[in-house]
Structures are given as C-alpha cells and as structure tokens.
Coordinates of C-alpha atoms in Angstrom, one line a residue:
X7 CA 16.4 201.8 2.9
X8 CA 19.7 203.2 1.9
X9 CA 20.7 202.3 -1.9
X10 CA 22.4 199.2 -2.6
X11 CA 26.6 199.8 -2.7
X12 CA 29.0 197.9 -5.5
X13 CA 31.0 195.6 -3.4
X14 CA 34.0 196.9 -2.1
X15 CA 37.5 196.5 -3.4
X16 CA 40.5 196.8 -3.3
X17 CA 43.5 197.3 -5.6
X18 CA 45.5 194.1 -4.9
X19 CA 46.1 191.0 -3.0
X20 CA 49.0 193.4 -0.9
X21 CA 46.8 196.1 -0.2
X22 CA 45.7 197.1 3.5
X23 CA 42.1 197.4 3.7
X24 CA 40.3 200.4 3.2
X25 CA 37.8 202.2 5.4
X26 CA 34.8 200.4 3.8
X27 CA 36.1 196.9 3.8
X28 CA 37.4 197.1 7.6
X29 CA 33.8 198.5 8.4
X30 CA 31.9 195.5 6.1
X31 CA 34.0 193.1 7.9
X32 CA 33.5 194.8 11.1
X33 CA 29.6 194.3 10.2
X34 CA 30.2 191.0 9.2
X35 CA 32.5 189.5 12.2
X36 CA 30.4 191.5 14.9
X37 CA 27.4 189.5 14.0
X38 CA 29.8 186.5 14.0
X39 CA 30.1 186.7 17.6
X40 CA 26.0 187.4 18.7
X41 CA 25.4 184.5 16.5
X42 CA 28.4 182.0 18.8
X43 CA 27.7 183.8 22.1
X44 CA 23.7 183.0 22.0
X45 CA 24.5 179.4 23.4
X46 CA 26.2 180.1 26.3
X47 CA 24.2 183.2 27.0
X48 CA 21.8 180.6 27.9
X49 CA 23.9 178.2 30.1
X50 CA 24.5 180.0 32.6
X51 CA 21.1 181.8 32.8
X52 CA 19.1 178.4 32.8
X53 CA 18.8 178.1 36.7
X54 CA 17.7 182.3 37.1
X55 CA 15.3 181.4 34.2
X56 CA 13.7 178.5 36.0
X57 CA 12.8 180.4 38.9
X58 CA 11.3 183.5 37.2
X59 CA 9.3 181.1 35.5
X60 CA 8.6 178.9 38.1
X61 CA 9.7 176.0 35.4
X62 CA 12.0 172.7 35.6
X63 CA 14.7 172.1 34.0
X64 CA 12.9 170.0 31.6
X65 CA 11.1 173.4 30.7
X66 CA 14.1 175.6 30.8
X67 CA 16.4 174.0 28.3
X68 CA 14.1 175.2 25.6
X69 CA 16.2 178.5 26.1
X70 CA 19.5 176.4 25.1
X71 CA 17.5 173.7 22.5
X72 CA 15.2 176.3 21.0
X73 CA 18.1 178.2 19.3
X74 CA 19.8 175.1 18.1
X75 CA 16.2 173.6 16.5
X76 CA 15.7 176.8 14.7
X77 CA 19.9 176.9 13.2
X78 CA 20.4 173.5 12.8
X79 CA 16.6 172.4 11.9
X80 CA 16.8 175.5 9.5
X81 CA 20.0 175.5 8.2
X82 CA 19.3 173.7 4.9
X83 CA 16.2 176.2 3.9
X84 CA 18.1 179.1 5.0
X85 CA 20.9 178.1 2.6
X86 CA 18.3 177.7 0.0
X87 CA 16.0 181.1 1.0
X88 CA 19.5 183.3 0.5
X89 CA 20.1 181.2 -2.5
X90 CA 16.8 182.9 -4.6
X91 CA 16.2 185.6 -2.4
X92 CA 19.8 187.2 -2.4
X93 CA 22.7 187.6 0.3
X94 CA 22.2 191.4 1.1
X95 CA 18.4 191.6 1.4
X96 CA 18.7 188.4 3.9
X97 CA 21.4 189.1 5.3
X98 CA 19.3 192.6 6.6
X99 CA 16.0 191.2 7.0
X100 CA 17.7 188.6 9.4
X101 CA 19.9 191.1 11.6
X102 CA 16.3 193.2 12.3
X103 CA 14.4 189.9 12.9
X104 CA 17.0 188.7 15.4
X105 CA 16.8 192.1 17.1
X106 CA 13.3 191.9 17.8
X107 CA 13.5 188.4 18.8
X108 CA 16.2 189.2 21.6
X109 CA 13.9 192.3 22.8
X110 CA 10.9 189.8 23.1
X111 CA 13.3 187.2 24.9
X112 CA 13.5 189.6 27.3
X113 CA 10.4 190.0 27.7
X114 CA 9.0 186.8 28.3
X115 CA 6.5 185.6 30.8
X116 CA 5.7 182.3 29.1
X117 CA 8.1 179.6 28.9
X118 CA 6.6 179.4 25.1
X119 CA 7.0 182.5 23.9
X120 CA 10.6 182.5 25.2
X121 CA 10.8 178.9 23.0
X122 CA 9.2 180.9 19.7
X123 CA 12.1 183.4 20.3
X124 CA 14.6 181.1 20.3
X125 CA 13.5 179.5 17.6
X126 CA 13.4 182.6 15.1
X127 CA 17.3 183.6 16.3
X128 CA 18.1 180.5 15.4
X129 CA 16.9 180.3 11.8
X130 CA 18.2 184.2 11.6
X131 CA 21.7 182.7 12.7
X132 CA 21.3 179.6 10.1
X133 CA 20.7 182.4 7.7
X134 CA 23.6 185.1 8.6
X135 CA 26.8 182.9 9.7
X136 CA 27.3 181.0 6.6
X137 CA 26.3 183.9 4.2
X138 CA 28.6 186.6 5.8
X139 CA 31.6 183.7 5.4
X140 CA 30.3 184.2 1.3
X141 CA 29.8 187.9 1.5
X142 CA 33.5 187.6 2.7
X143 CA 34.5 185.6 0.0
X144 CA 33.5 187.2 -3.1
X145 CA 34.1 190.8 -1.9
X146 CA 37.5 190.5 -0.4
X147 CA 40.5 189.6 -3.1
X148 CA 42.1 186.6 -3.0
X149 CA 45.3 186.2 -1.0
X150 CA 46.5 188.3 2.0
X151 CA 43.8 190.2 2.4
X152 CA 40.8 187.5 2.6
X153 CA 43.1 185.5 4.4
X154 CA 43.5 188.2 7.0
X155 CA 39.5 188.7 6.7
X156 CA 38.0 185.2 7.4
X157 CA 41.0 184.9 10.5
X158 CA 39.2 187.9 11.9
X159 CA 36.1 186.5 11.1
X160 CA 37.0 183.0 13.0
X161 CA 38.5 184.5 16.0
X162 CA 35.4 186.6 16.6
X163 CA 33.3 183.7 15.8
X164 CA 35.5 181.4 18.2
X165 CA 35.4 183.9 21.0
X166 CA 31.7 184.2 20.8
X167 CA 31.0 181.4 23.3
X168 CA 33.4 182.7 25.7
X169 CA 32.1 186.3 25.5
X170 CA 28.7 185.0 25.7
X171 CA 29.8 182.8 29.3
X172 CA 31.0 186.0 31.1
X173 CA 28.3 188.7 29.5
X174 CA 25.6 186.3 30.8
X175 CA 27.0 185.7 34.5
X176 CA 27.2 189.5 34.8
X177 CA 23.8 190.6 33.5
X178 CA 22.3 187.8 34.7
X179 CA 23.5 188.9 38.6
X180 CA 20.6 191.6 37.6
X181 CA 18.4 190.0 35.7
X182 CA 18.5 186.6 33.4
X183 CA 16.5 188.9 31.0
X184 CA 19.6 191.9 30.6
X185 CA 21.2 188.8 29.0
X186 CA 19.0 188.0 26.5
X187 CA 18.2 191.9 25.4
X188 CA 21.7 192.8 25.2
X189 CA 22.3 191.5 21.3
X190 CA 19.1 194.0 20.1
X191 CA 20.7 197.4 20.1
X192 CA 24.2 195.7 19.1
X193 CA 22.7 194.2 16.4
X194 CA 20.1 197.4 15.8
X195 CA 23.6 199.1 14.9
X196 CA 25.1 195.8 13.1
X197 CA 21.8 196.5 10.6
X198 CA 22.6 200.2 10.0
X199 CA 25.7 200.0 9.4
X200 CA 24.9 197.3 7.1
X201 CA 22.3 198.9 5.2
X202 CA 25.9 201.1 3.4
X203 CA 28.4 198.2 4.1
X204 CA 26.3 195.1 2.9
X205 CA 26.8 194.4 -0.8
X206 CA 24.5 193.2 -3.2
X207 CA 25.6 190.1 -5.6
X208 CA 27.4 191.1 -8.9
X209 CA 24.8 190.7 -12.2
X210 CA 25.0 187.3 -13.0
X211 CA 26.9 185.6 -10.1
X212 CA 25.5 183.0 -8.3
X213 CA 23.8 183.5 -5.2
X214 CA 25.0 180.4 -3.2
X215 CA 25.8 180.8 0.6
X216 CA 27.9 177.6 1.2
X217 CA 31.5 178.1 2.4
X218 CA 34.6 177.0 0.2
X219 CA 36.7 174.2 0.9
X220 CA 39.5 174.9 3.1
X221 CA 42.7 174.0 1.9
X222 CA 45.0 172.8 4.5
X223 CA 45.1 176.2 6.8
X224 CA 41.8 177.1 7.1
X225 CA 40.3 177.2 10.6
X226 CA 36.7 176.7 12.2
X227 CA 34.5 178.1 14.6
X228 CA 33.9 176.3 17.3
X229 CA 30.9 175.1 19.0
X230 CA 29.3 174.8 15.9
X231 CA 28.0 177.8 15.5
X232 CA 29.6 179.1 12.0
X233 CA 30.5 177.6 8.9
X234 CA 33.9 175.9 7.8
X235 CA 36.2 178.5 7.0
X236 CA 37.8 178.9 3.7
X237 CA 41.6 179.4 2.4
X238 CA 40.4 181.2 0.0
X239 CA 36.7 181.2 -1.7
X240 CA 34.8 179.7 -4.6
X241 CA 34.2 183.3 -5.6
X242 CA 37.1 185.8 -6.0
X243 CA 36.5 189.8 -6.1
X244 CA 37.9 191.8 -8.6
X245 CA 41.4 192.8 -8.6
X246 CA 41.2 196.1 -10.2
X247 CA 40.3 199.3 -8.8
X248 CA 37.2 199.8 -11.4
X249 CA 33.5 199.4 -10.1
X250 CA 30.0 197.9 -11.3
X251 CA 28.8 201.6 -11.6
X252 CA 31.2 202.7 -13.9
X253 CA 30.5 200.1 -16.4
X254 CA 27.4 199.5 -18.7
X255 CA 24.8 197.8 -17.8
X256 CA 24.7 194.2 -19.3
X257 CA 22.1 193.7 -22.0
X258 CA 18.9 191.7 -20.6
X259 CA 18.2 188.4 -22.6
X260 CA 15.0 186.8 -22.2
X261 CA 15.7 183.5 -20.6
X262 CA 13.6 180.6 -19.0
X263 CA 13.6 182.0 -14.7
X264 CA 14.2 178.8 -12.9
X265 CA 11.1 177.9 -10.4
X266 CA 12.1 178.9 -7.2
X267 CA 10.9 176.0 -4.5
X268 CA 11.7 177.1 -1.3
X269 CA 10.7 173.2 0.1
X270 CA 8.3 174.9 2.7
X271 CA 6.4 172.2 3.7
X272 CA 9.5 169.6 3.9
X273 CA 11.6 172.7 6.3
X274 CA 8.3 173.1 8.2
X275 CA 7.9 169.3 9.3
X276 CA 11.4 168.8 10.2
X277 CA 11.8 171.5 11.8
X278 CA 8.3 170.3 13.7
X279 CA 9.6 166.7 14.3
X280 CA 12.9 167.9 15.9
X281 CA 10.4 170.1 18.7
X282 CA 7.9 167.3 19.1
X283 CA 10.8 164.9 20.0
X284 CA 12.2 167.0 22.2
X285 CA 8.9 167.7 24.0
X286 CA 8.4 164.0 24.4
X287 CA 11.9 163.3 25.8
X288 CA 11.5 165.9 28.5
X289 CA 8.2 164.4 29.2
X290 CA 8.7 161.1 29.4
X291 CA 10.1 161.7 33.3
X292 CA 7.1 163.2 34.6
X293 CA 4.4 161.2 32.6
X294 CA 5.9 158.1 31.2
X295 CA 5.5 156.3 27.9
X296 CA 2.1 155.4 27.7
X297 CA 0.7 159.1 29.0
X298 CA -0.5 161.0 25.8
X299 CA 1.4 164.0 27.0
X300 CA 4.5 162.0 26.3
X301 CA 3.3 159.3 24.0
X302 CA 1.9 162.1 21.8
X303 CA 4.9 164.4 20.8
X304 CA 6.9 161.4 20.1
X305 CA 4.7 159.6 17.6
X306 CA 4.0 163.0 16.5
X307 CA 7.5 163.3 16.0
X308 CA 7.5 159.9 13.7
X309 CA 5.0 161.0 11.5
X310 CA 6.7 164.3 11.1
X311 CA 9.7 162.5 10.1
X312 CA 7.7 160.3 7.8
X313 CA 5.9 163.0 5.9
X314 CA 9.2 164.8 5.4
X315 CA 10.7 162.2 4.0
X316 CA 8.2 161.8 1.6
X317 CA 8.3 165.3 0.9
X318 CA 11.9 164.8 0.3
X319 CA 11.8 162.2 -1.7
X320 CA 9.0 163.6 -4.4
X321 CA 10.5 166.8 -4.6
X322 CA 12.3 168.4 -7.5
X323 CA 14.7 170.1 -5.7
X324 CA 14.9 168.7 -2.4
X325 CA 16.1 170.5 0.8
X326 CA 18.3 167.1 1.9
X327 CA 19.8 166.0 -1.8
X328 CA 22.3 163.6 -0.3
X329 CA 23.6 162.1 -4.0
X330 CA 26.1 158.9 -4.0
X331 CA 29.0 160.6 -3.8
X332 CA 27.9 162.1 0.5
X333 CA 26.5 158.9 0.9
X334 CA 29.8 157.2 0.2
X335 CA 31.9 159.5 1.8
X336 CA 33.7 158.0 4.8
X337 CA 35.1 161.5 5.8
X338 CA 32.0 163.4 6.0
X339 CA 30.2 161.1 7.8
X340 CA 32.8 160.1 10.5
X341 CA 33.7 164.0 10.9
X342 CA 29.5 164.7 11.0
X343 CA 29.2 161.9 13.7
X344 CA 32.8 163.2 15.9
X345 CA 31.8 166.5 15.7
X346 CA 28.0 165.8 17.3
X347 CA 29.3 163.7 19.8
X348 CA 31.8 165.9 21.3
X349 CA 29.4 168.7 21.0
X350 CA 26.7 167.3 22.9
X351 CA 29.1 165.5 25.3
X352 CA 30.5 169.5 26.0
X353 CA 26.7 171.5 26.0
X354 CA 25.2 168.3 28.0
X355 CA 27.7 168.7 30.4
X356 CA 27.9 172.1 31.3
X357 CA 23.8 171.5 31.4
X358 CA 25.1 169.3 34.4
X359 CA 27.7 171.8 35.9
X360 CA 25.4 174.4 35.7
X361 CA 22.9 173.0 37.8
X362 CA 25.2 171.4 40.1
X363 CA 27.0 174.6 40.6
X364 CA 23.7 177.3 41.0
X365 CA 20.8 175.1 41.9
X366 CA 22.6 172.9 44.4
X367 CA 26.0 175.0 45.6
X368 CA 24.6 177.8 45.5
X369 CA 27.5 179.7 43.3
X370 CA 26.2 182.9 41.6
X371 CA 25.7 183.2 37.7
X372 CA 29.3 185.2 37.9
X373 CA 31.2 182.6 39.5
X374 CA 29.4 179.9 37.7
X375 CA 30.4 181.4 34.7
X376 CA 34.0 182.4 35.8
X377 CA 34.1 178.7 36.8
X378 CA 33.3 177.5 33.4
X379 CA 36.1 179.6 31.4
X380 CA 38.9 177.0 31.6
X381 CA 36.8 175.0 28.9
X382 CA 35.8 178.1 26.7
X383 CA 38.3 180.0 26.6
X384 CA 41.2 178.2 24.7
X385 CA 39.5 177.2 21.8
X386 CA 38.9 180.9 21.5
X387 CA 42.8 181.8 22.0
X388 CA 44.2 179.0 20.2
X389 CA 41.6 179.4 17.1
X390 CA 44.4 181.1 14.8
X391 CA 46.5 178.6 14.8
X392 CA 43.7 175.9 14.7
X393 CA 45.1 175.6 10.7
X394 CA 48.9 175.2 11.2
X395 CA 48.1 172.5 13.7
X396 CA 46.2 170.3 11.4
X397 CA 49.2 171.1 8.8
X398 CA 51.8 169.5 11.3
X399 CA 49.6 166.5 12.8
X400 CA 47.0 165.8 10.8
X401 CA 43.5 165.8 11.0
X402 CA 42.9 162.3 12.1
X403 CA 45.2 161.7 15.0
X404 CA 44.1 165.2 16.3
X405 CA 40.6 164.0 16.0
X406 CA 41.6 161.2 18.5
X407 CA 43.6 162.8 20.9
X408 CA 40.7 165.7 21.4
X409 CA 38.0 163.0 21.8
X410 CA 40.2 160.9 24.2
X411 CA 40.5 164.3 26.5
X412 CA 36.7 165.3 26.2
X413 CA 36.3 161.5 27.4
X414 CA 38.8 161.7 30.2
X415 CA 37.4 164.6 31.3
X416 CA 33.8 163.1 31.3
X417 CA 35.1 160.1 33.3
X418 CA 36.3 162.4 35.7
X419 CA 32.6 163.4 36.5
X420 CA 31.8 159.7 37.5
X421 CA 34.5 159.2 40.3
X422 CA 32.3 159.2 43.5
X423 CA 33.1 162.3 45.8
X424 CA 32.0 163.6 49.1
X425 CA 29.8 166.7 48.7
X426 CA 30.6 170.0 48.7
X427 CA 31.5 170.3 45.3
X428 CA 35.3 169.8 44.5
X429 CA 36.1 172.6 42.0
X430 CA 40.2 172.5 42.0
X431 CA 40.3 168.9 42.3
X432 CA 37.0 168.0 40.0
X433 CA 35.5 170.2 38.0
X434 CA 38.8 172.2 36.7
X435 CA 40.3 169.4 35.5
X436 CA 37.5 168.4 33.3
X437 CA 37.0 171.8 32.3
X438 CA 40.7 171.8 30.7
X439 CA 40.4 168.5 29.3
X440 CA 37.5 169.4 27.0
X441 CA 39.1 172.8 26.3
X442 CA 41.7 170.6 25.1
X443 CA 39.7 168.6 23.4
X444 CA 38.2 172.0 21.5
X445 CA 41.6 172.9 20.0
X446 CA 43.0 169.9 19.0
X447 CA 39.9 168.6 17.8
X448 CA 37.3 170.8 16.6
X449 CA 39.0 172.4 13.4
X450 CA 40.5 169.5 12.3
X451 CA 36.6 167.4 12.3
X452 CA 35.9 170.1 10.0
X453 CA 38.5 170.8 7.5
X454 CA 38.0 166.5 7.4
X455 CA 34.6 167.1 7.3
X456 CA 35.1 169.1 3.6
X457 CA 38.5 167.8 2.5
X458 CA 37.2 164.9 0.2
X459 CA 33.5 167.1 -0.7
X460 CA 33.8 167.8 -4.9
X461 CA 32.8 171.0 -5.8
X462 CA 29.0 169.9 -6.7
X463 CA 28.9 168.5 -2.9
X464 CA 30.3 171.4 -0.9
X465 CA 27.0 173.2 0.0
X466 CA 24.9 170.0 0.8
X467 CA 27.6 168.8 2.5
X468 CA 28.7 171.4 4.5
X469 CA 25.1 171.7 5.4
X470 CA 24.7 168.3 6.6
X471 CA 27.9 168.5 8.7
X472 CA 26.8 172.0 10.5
X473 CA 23.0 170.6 10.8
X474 CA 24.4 167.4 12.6
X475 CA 26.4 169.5 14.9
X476 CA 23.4 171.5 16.2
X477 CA 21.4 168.6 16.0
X478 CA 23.4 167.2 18.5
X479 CA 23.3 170.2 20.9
X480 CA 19.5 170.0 20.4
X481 CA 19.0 165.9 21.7
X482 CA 22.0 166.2 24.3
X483 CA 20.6 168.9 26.4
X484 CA 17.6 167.2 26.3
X485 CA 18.2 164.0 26.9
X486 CA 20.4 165.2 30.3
X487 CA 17.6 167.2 31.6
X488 CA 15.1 164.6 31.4
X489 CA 17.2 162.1 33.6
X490 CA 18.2 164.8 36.0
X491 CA 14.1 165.0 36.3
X492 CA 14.0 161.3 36.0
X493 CA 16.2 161.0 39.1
X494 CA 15.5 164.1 41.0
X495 CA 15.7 163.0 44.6
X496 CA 12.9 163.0 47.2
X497 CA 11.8 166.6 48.6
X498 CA 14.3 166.9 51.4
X499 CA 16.9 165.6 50.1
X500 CA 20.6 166.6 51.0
X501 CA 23.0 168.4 47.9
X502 CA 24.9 165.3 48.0
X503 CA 22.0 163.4 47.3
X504 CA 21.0 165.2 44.6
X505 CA 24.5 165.6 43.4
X506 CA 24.6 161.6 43.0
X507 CA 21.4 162.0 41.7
X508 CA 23.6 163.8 38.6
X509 CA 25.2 160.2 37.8
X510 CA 23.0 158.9 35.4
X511 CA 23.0 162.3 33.1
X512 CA 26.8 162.8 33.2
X513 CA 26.5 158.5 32.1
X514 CA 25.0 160.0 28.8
X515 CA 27.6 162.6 28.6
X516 CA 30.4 159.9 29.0
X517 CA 28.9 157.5 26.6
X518 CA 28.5 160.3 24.0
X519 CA 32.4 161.0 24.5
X520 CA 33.1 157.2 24.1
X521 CA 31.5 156.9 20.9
X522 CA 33.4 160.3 19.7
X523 CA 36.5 158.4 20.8
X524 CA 35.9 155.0 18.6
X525 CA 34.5 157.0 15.9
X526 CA 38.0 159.0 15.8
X527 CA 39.5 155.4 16.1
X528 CA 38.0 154.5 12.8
X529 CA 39.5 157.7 11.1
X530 CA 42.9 156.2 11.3
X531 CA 42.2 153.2 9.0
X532 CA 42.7 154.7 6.0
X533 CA 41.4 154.9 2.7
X534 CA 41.5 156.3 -0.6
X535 CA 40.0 159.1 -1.6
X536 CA 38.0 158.9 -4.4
X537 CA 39.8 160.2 -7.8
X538 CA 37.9 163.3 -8.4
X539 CA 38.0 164.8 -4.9
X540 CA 40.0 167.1 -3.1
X541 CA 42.4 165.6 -0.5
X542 CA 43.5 168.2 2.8
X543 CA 43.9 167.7 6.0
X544 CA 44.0 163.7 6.3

C-alpha cells in the first residue's frame, strides 16, 4: 500500500484548488454517487431479478431492503468503527469490500447470497458517505473553497439516484446483473486513486465521522443516502502553505489508551432483528401468522430487539446514547419521523410502479426507467439551491408544502381507472408531485433535523436521523410487497385485475404520506429552542 500523504492544502480561503485537492474530491464525490445510485439500481431491476431467480416479489425486494438493512442498521457502528479505527484506513478497506460485493452481486444464483451482498454494500456505504463529508471538512479550508467542495459533493450525491434509474434500465436490457457489477471497476479505480489522495488524520485530532451542523445554506442529499451537509465543518484545515512533514514530530506522552468497544454484539442483534422482521413480513402472505415460517422471524425479531436493548442499556459506551437533550428535542424527532415517511411513501411506491409498469404492461427496464425520471430527476437539478430555499421560506412550511405534494401525488394512485395503464394522465403527475415534494422538502427536514442538536449531540443525532431514514426504506418496501403477494389475483387473471389488485399497497403508500403531512403540520406550532442550542433553518 502506497504511503500515507499529509492532507492537502491550500494557501487560502480564495485559492482555486490544486491538482490534489480536485482529485481527493474527485475520489471523494465519485463514491458519493455509487453509494446514492445503489437504490435505484435496484428498482428497476427487481422484475428481471425475479425471473432469473424464479423468485416473488416478496423474495426480490431483498435486493432494494438488503442495502438499506446493512446502511441504516449499521450506520451507528460504522460511525463508531471509523471513530477508533481511523478515516483513511476505512475509508479504503470499505471502497475494496464494496467492490467485491458488487462483483459477487453479479454473480448470484441464490436469492441469499444476492441478500449477504447487499448487506455488506450497505454497511460499506454507512461507513464511506458520512466519513468522506469529514475527510472534506478538515482537509479543505474554511470558506470558498469547502463551500465549493461539499456543493460538489451534494450534487453528485443528489444525482446519484437519478444516474443509478437510467444506468440500471440500460444494463439491465442485457442483463439485471451488468447493473449490479458496474460500481466494481469504478470503484476498483475510486480505491487506487485513493490509496495517494486519501488522507490520514492529523496527530492528535479526533477521529469523529459525524457531519457539522449546517448553518442556514447547507444542502442534503437526497434519498437518504448521505449525510447532512455542512456550511462549513467542526474541523478546519490549515490555512498556511506548511505541511505535517516538514515539522517535528510531537513528543509521545504515556497516557491512559481509552478501551475501544466497538458494541459488536448490540450492532450484530439489531442489525439481526431488522432482517428477521423483514423475513416475517414478507411471509406472513404466503403462510400466515401462526405458521413457524412466519411466526418465527418475527418473534425472533422481538427477542433480537430485546437483547439489544439490554445490551444497550448495560453498556459503557453504547451504540444508541440517546441523552435528554435528543430525547427532548422536538426538531429532531419530527424531522426523523417526516423524513422516513416521505421516504418510504417515495421507494414503496415506485416498488408499485415498477411492477405495474414491467410485470403487468409489459414496459422494458429502459422505458420503465425513463418513465420514472420526472420524480428523480429534480431533486438532483434543484439540489444547489436546496440551501437558499430554506433561507427565503423556511424549513417548516417547506416541510408542509413537500409532504402535501408527495400525498397528492399518492392519492392520485387511488382514483379507479380503466386498464391500460394511464401514464400522461396518471402516473406523470404523481411522479412530478413527489419530485416536488423532494426539493421543497427533503433539505429542509434535514438542516431541521440538526438545527437545534448542541455540539455534544451532533453525531448521535445525526445518526439517528440518517438510520430512521433508511429504516424506513427497509419496512416500506416490505410492507408493499407483502400485500401485493397478499392480494395477488387468481392465476388467470386480467392486468386490470391485478392492477386493482395494487390498491391495498399504494393504501400504505398513501397513509405513510398522510402521516408525513400531519407530522409537517405539527412543525408549525412553534417552540423555543432550548438556550444552549443552535437555531437555523426554522
């Protein structure tokens, strides 16, 4: 392995970036984008992956709800593995595991295998995306030129989703499994050029991965796939031109090492609950609540959830140390809960449309995917100015008015209509209502999300808010494709029969946008903050 670099600088918060800070950010933001795009690299693939397979749907969403247990079930340890372990070596070790998960995606004959692989790029995105926002932070100065860094950074991020829609359609007219190998020799050349680019943490700085607060004109990624983005970091980079190398080493002083407690057993059984639940929702169709194969994963799901709790709770340093001040803070929990509902109201959804559009219409993975643009691709165009708008409107009423057009847009769904499948008059105008509901909504849940978080809380809490919004993914998807199996029609069956068989799945997606809606409603009551925090965006 190539030596570890100082951190590159550069000479002032004016100066253009240099060669090496345009390729660590290049490094940096490329992965950004593998890390948004593998959710909807799955979407559209779903239906091709079924019949490879020869697998349900209740079997095939592990492609989309494997990734989301392993970054949102992980996302806590991860934060706490980088923490003692260091941002470079991670950072690495996690760009080569994810390339060797993606090859073995591809070449998967058992739906469980394919779930394993999932699993591992999930925890390898849980590790990267919030620790190349950090690696960001304390290596570019403060001013212009991080400012200028983390926008790149977001707008890859944002247009990771969209990428990820169109790449899929067009491998997958080949071969579902083109889609899923395509990140390993992009990310096979992220690694070596990260093996010069990478830095390694500055003697005696902390080695925390949690994004900074962002202060009125920061921006998000959407889809939940990256961390809150700062306005400028907890950790600043040198301003001078001079480098760790040419300075002397500082003097060692024997101190007490902290115990490092990774909290395996307590990542380990939640991560276990989250599958076991999942596998007993999409079972619960075929085999019904008192069959073991159902009945099973779900109480083994409770006792998971049990023993991690108590694992939690006796532990020194707990994975989930939610103190008084998260428990008591209104904007973190209402953002937490908006934010899960209006993504698992969006990923449950185009679940549906998915289905609807390849499995029942016909359409091919192209047009499916082509079809679904109108709803990915203006988050992704609009996510510069995702900070300004907050500025102007505030976060609150933009929270409303983006969860009253995801629910419009799910209402939409439940007018009854006359098969074929009415895309002008139908489907695109719910796909550009949750688009909208993506720009005006998305950034500001999270700048809320961190706006009233004290500096002691920004890590948990930025944790908790990311984890819920992947959580969400995780139950939505599967919740929708056990009542699509719940209420398959008979063999025989018409497409318009099993199109109204759709109704009681796009229900769930509706009521999910509902309860985004009153939970935005609430936001507008407002209420102090408490003295000690930090007040933006609200």
């Amino acid at each position: 392995m190539t030596r570890t670099l100082p951190s590159p600088v550069a000479a002032g918060p004016d100066e253009r970036f240099g060669p090496r800070l345009w390729g660590l950010l290049l490094v940096l933001a490329g992965n950004m984008l593998i890390d948004a795009l593998e959710v909807s690299v799955a979407v559209v693939a779903l239906p091709a992956i079924g019949t490879d397979l020869g697998q349900p749907p209740t079997v095939t969403q592990w492609a989309m709800t494997g990734f989301a247990a392993g970054f949102g079930g992980l996302l806590l340890f991860g934060a706490r593995v980088v923490t003692l372990l260091g941002r470079r070596r991670v950072y690495l070790a996690a760009l080569l595991a994810f390339a060797a998960a993606s090859a073995l995606s591809a070449l998967a004959h058992d739906p469980w295998l394919l779930l394993a692989t999932r699993v591992l790029k999930g925890f390898c995105a849980a590790l990267t995306a919030p620790t190349g926002l950090a690696i960001i932070t304390s290596t570019f100065p403060e001013g212009r030129p991080r400012s200028r860094a983390v926008s790149v950074y977001t707008l890859f991020g944002a247009g990771g989703f969209t990428a990820g829609l169109v790449l899929s359609g067009w491998l997958t007219e080949t071969s579902w499994r083109w889609a899923f190998a395509f990140p390993a020799p992009v990310v096979l050349l992220l690694f070596t050029l990260g093996l010069r680019l990478v830095p390694g943490e500055t003697p005696g700085a902390p080695r925390g991965t949690g994004p900074s607060v962002p202060s009125g004109g920061g921006e998000s990624v959407p889809r939940g796939t990256g961390p809150s983005v700062p306005n400028g970091g907890a950790e600043s980079a040198p301003k001078g031109r001079g480098e760790l190398r040419d300075q002397p080493p500082p003097r060692r002083t024997r101190t007490a090492a902290p115990t490092r407690q990774y909290d395996i057993p307590g990542a380990l059984t939640f991560l276990g609950a989250l599958l076991a639940l999942v596998q007993g929702i999409t079972q619960l169709p075929t085999h019904g609540w008192s069959d073991p194969r159902a009945a099973g994963p779900l109480c083994t799901a409770a006792l998971l959830l049990l023993a991690f709790w108590q694992i939690e709770r006796r532990s020194a340093d707990p994975l989930l140390n939610i103190g008084p001040s998260l428990r008591r803070n209104p904007a973190l929990i209402r953002s937490a809960v908006g934010a899960a509902c209006l993504n698992g109201a969006y990923l449950g959804l185009l679940f549906v449309l998915t289905y609807q559009t390849q499995t029942l219409a016909g359409w091919s993975p192209l047009r499916t995917a082509l079809a679904l643009l109108p709803a990915a691709a203006p988050p992704a165009l609009t996510a510069p100015a995702a900070g300004r708008l907050v500025a102007r409107f505030g976060a609150p009423r933009l929270i409303v008015a983006g969860a009253a057009c995801a629910f419009a847009g799910c209402l939409l769904q439940l007018r009854p209509h006359a098969w074929p499948l009415d895309y002008p008059g139908r489907m695109l105008p719910t796909l550009l209502l949750i688009g909208a509901a993506f720009v005006l909504s998305f950034a500001a849940l999270n700048m809320q999300a961190m706006s009233r978080l004290t500096p002691a809380d920004r890590l948990t809490g930025s944790g908790l808010y990311q984890t819920a919004v992947q959580l969400a993914a995780l139950l939505a998807v599967a919740l929708v494709a056990a009542l699509l199996a719940a209420h398959a029609p008979a063999p025989g069956a018409g497409p318009a029969a099993a199109a109204a068989a759709c109704l009681p799945a796009l229900t769930l997606v509706a009521a999910l946008g509902f309860l985004g809606l009153l939970v935005g409603l609430t936001g507008l009551i407002r209420t102090p903050p408490p003295p000690s925090s930090l007040h933006h965006g609200e």
